[in-house]
C-alpha positions as semicolon CSV with decimal commas, in nm:
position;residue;x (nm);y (nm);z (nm)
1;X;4,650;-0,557;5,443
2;X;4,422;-0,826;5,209
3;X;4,616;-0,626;4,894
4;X;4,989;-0,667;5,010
5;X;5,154;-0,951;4,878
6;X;5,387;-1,108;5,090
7;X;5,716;-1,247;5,081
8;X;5,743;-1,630;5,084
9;X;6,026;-1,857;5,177
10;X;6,148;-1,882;4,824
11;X;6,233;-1,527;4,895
12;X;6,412;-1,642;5,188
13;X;6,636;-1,835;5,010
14;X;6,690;-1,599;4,723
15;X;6,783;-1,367;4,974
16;X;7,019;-1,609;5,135
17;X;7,194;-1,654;4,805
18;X;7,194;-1,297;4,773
19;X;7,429;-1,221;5,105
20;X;7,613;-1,524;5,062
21;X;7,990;-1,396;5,122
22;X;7,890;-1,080;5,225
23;X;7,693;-1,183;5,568
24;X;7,887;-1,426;5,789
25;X;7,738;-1,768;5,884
26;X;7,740;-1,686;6,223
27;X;7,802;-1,983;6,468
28;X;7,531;-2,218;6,661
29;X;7,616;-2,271;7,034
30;X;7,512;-2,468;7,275
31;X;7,542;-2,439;7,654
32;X;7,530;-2,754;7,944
33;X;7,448;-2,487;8,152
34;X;7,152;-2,364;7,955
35;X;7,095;-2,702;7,853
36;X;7,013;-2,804;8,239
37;X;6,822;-2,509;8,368
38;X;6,563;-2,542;8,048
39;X;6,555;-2,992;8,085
40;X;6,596;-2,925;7,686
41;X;6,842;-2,904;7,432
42;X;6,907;-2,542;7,321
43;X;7,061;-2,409;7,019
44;X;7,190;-2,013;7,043
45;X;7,205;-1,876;6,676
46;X;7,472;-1,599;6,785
47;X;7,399;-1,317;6,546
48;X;7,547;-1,098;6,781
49;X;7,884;-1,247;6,631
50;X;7,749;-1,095;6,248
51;X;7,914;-0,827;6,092
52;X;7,840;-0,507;6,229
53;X;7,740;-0,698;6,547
54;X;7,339;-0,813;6,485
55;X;7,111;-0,957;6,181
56;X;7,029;-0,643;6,061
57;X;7,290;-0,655;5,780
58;X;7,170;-0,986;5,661
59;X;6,815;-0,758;5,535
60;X;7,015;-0,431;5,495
61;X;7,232;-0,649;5,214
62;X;6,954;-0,813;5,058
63;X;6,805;-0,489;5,021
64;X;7,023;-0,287;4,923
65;X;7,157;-0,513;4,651
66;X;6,822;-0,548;4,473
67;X;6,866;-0,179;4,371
68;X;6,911;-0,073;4,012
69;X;7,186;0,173;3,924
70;X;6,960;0,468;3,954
71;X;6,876;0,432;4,289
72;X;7,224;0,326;4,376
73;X;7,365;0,645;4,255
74;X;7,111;0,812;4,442
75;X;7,181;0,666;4,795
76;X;6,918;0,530;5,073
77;X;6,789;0,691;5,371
78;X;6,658;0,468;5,629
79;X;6,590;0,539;6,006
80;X;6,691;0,345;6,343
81;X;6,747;0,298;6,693
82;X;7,092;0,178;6,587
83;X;7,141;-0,174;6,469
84;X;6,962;-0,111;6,136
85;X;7,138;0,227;6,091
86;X;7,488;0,046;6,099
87;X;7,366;-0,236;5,898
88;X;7,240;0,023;5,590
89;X;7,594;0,227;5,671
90;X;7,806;-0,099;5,612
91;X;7,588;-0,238;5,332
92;X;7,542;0,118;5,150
93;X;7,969;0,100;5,140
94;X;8,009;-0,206;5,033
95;X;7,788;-0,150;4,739
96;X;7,928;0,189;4,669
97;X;7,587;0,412;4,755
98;X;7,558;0,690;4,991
99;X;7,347;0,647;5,318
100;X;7,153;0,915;5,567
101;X;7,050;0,760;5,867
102;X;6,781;0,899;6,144
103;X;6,897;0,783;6,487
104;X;6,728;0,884;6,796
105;X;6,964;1,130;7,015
106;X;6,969;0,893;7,306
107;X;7,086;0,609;7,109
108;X;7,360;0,404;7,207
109;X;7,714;0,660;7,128
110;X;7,872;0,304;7,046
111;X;7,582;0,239;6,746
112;X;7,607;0,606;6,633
113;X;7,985;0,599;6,647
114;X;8,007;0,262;6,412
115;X;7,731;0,376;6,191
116;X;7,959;0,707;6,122
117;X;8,248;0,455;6,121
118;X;8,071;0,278;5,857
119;X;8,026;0,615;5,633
120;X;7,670;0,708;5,699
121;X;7,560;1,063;5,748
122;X;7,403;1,048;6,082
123;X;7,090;1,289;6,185
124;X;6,953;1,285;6,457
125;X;6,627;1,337;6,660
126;X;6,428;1,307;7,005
127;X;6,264;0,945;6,979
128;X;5,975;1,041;7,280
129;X;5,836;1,391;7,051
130;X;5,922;1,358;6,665
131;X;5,790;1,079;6,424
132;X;6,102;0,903;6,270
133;X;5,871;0,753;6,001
134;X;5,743;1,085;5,893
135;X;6,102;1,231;5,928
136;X;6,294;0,965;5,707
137;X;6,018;1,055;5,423
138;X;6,035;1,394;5,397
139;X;6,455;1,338;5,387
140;X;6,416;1,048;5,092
141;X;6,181;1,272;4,910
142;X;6,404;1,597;4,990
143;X;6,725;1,399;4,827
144;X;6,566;1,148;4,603
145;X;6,687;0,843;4,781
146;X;6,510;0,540;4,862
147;X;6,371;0,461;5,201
148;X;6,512;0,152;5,337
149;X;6,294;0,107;5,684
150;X;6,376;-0,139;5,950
151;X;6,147;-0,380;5,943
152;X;5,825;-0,366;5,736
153;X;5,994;-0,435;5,378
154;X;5,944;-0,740;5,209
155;X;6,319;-0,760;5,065
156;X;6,448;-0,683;5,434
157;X;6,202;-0,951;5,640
158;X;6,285;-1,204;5,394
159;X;6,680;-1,142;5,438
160;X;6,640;-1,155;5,849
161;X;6,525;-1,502;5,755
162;X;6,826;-1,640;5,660
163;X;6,952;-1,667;6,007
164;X;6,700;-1,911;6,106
165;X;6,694;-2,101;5,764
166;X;7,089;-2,145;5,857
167;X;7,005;-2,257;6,218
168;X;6,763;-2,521;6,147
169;X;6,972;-2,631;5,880
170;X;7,292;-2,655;6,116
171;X;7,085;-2,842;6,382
172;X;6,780;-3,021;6,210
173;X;6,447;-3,012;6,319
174;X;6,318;-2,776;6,607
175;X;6,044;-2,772;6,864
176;X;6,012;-2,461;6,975
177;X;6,185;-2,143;6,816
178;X;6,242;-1,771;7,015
179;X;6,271;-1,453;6,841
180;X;6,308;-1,115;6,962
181;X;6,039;-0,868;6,874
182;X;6,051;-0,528;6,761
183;X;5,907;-0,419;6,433
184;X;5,900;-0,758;6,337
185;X;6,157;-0,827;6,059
186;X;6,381;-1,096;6,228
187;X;6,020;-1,286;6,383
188;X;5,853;-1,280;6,043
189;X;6,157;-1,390;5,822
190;X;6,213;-1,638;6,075
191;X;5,851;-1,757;6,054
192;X;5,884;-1,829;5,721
193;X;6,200;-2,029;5,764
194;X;6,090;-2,245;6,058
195;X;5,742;-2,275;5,852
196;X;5,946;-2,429;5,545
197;X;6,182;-2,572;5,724
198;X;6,051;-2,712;6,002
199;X;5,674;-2,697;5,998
200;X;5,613;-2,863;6,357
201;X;5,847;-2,613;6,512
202;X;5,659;-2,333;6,746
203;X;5,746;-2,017;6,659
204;X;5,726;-1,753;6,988
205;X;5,827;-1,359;6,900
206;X;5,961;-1,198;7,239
207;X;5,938;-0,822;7,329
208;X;6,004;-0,607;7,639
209;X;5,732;-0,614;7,928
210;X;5,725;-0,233;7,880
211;X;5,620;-0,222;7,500
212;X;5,420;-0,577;7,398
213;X;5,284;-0,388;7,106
214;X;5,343;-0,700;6,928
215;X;5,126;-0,922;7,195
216;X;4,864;-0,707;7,215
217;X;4,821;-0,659;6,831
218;X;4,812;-1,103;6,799
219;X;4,579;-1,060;7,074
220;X;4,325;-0,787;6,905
221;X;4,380;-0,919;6,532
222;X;4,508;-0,565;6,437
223;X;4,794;-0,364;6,486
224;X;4,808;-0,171;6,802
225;X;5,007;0,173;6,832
226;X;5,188;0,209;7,179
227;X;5,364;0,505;7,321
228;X;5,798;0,492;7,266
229;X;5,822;0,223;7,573
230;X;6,114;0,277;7,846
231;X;6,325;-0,037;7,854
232;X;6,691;-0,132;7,849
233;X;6,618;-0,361;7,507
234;X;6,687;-0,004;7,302
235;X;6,684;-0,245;6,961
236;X;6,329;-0,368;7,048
237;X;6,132;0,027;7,109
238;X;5,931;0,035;6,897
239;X;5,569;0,148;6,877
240;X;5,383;-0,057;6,655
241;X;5,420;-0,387;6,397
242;X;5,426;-0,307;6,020
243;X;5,196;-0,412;5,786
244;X;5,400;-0,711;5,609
245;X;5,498;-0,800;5,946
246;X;5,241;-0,874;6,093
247;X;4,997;-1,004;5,860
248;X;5,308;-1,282;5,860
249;X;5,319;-1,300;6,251
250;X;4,938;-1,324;6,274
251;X;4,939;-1,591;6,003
252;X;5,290;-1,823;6,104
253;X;5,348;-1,739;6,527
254;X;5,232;-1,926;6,769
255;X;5,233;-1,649;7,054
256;X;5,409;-1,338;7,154
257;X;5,532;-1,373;7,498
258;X;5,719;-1,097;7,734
259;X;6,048;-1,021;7,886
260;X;6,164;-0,758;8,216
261;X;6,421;-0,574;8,214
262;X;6,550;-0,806;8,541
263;X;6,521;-1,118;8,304
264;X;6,714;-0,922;8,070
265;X;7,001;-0,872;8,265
266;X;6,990;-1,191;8,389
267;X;6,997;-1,284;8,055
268;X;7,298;-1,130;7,993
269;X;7,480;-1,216;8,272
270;X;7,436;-1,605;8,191
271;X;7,582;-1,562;7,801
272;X;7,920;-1,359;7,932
273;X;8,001;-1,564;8,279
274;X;7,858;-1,901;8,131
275;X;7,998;-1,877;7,711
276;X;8,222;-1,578;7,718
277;X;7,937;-1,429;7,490
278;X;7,865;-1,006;7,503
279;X;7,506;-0,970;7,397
280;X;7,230;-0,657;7,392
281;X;6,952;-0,654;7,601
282;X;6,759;-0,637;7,300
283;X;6,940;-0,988;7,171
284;X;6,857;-1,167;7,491
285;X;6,478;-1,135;7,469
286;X;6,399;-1,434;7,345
287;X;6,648;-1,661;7,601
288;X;6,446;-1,461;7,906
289;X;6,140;-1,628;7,833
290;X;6,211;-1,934;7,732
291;X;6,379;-1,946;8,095
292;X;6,034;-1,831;8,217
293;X;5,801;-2,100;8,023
294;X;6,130;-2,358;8,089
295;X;5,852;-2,642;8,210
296;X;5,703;-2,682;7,882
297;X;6,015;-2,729;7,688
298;X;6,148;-3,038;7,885
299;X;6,281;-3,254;7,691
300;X;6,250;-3,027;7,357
301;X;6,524;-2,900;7,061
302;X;6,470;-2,535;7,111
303;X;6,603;-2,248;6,870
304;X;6,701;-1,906;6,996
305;X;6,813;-1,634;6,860
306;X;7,070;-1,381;7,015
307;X;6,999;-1,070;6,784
308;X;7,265;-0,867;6,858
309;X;7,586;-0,750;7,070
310;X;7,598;-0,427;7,011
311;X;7,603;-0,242;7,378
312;X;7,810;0,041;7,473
313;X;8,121;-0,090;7,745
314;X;7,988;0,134;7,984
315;X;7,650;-0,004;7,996
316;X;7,696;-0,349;7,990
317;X;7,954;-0,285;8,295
318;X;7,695;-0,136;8,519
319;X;7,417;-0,325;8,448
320;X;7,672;-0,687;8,496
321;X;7,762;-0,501;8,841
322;X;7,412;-0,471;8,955
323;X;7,313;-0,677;9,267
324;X;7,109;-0,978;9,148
325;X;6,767;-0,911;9,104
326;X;6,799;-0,517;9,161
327;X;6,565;-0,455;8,871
């Protein structure tokens, strides 16, 4: 990792200038209800409320648009669990380039239904036995496009950025910042926002209980490989950091911490009965633990990000009607 060179906040704001008009400036919100359970004052950067429904077009865009006209005409291929595959899909039309997308089989029919919406050519394949990663490169190479991956790509981290360059900008200075963790895009572009930006802030990545790849990598000082991990935060299964990612997390976050499913839910419940607000379990990562580490923020200005709301109506019906606590 010594020979990678990393993306900086200058290309955070590059990137920012790059999606501006394209990406909405989604909305900051704020919650007494929130607001009194944490003893803090809490700032929700609702990225759920971003086109195609989550950040992921904000790095897709940025991306995408750094292409030449060669590669354009070509097209991208890029793989997903869904957010990502909707973001290329919508960014790949808007800039008049073809898109194939690997999506696991057992993603959300709501993400795979948009990201056909959207115009990509949708493949799919069984996330538990086949290796996306090795899939999506044998497709670019078969077709000549160019691999657009989720998360460890220096044009998309620094584009995920933007949302927490814009939230710190809307609401000043921050103590303590939560981001949820997957492959890392959205937690390293946001470290080098809140490091620029507000260089006091902590900075805390958030992943599923079932799959803190992410922890256990800060913890070791390497990347550690996990098994596909069984959780309801689909957006946030992943099995490993990338390279940029995490030489950025290891160098700019303050800790990883770790959310259940039950907090999840919980989670949820609290943004649609409290603000009227539909967000993925993936997206409400980062509000479960700060609700769990609530006695050290008294008192605080603390940044969260809501990553997405993209969750089939189905599933965000039965898991609202469960019995509190049932997980």
């Amino acid at each position: 990792m010594s020979d990678l060179t990393l993306p900086t906040y200058d290309d955070v704001a590059a990137a920012a200038a790059r999606i501006d008009g394209h990406a909405h400036r989604t909305p900051v919100m704020r919650s007494r209800t929130a607001d009194a359970e944490l003893g803090a004052q809490v700032f929700f950067k609702c990225e759920n409320l971003q086109r195609m429904g989550a950040f992921k077009f904000r790095g897709a865009f940025n991306a995408l648009a750094r292409l030449d006209a060669a590669q354009r005409r070509a097209g991208v291929a890029a793989f997903s669990s869904g957010n990502h595959a909707q973001a290329v899909a919508l960014a790949a039309r808007e800039l008049g380039m073809p898109a194939a997308i690997l999506m696991p089989e057992d993603a959300p029919a709501a993400k795979i239904a948009a990201t056909r919406g959207y115009g990509g050519e949708v493949i799919t394949y069984d996330r538990y036995t086949q290796d996306r990663e090795q899939l999506a490169r044998g497709l670019a190479e078969q077709r000549g496009m160019t691999l657009i991956p989720p998360y460890d790509h220096p044009d998309v981290l620094a584009g995920q950025g933007t949302a927490v360059k814009e939230l710190i900008e809307d609401t000043g200075p921050l103590d303590a910042l939560f981001v949820c963790l997957g492959g890392g895009g959205l937690l390293s572009g946001s470290a080098l926002a809140a490091r620029a930006l507000s260089p006091q802030c902590k900075v805390y990545g958030v992943e599923p209980e079932a799959g803190n790849d992410g922890q256990q990598s800060l913890r070791a000082g390497r990347i550690v490989h996990i098994d596909t991990p069984r959780t309801i935060a689909d957006g946030a299964q992943t099995q490993h950091l990338g390279a940029y990612t995490f030489a950025i997390i290891r160098r700019d976050v303050d800790d990883v911490l770790t959310a259940t499913d039950a907090q999840l839910v919980e989670a949820m419940r609290l943004f649609f009965t409290r603000m009227k607000l539909v967000v993925e379990p993936t997206g409400c990562l980062g509000f479960a633990a700060a609700r769990a580490v609530k006695d050290s923020l008294r008192g605080q200005r603390v940044g969260v990000i809501l990553s997405g709301g993209n969750v089939d109506m189905a599933r965000f019906c039965a898991l609202m009607a469960e019995p509190t606590g049932a997980r």
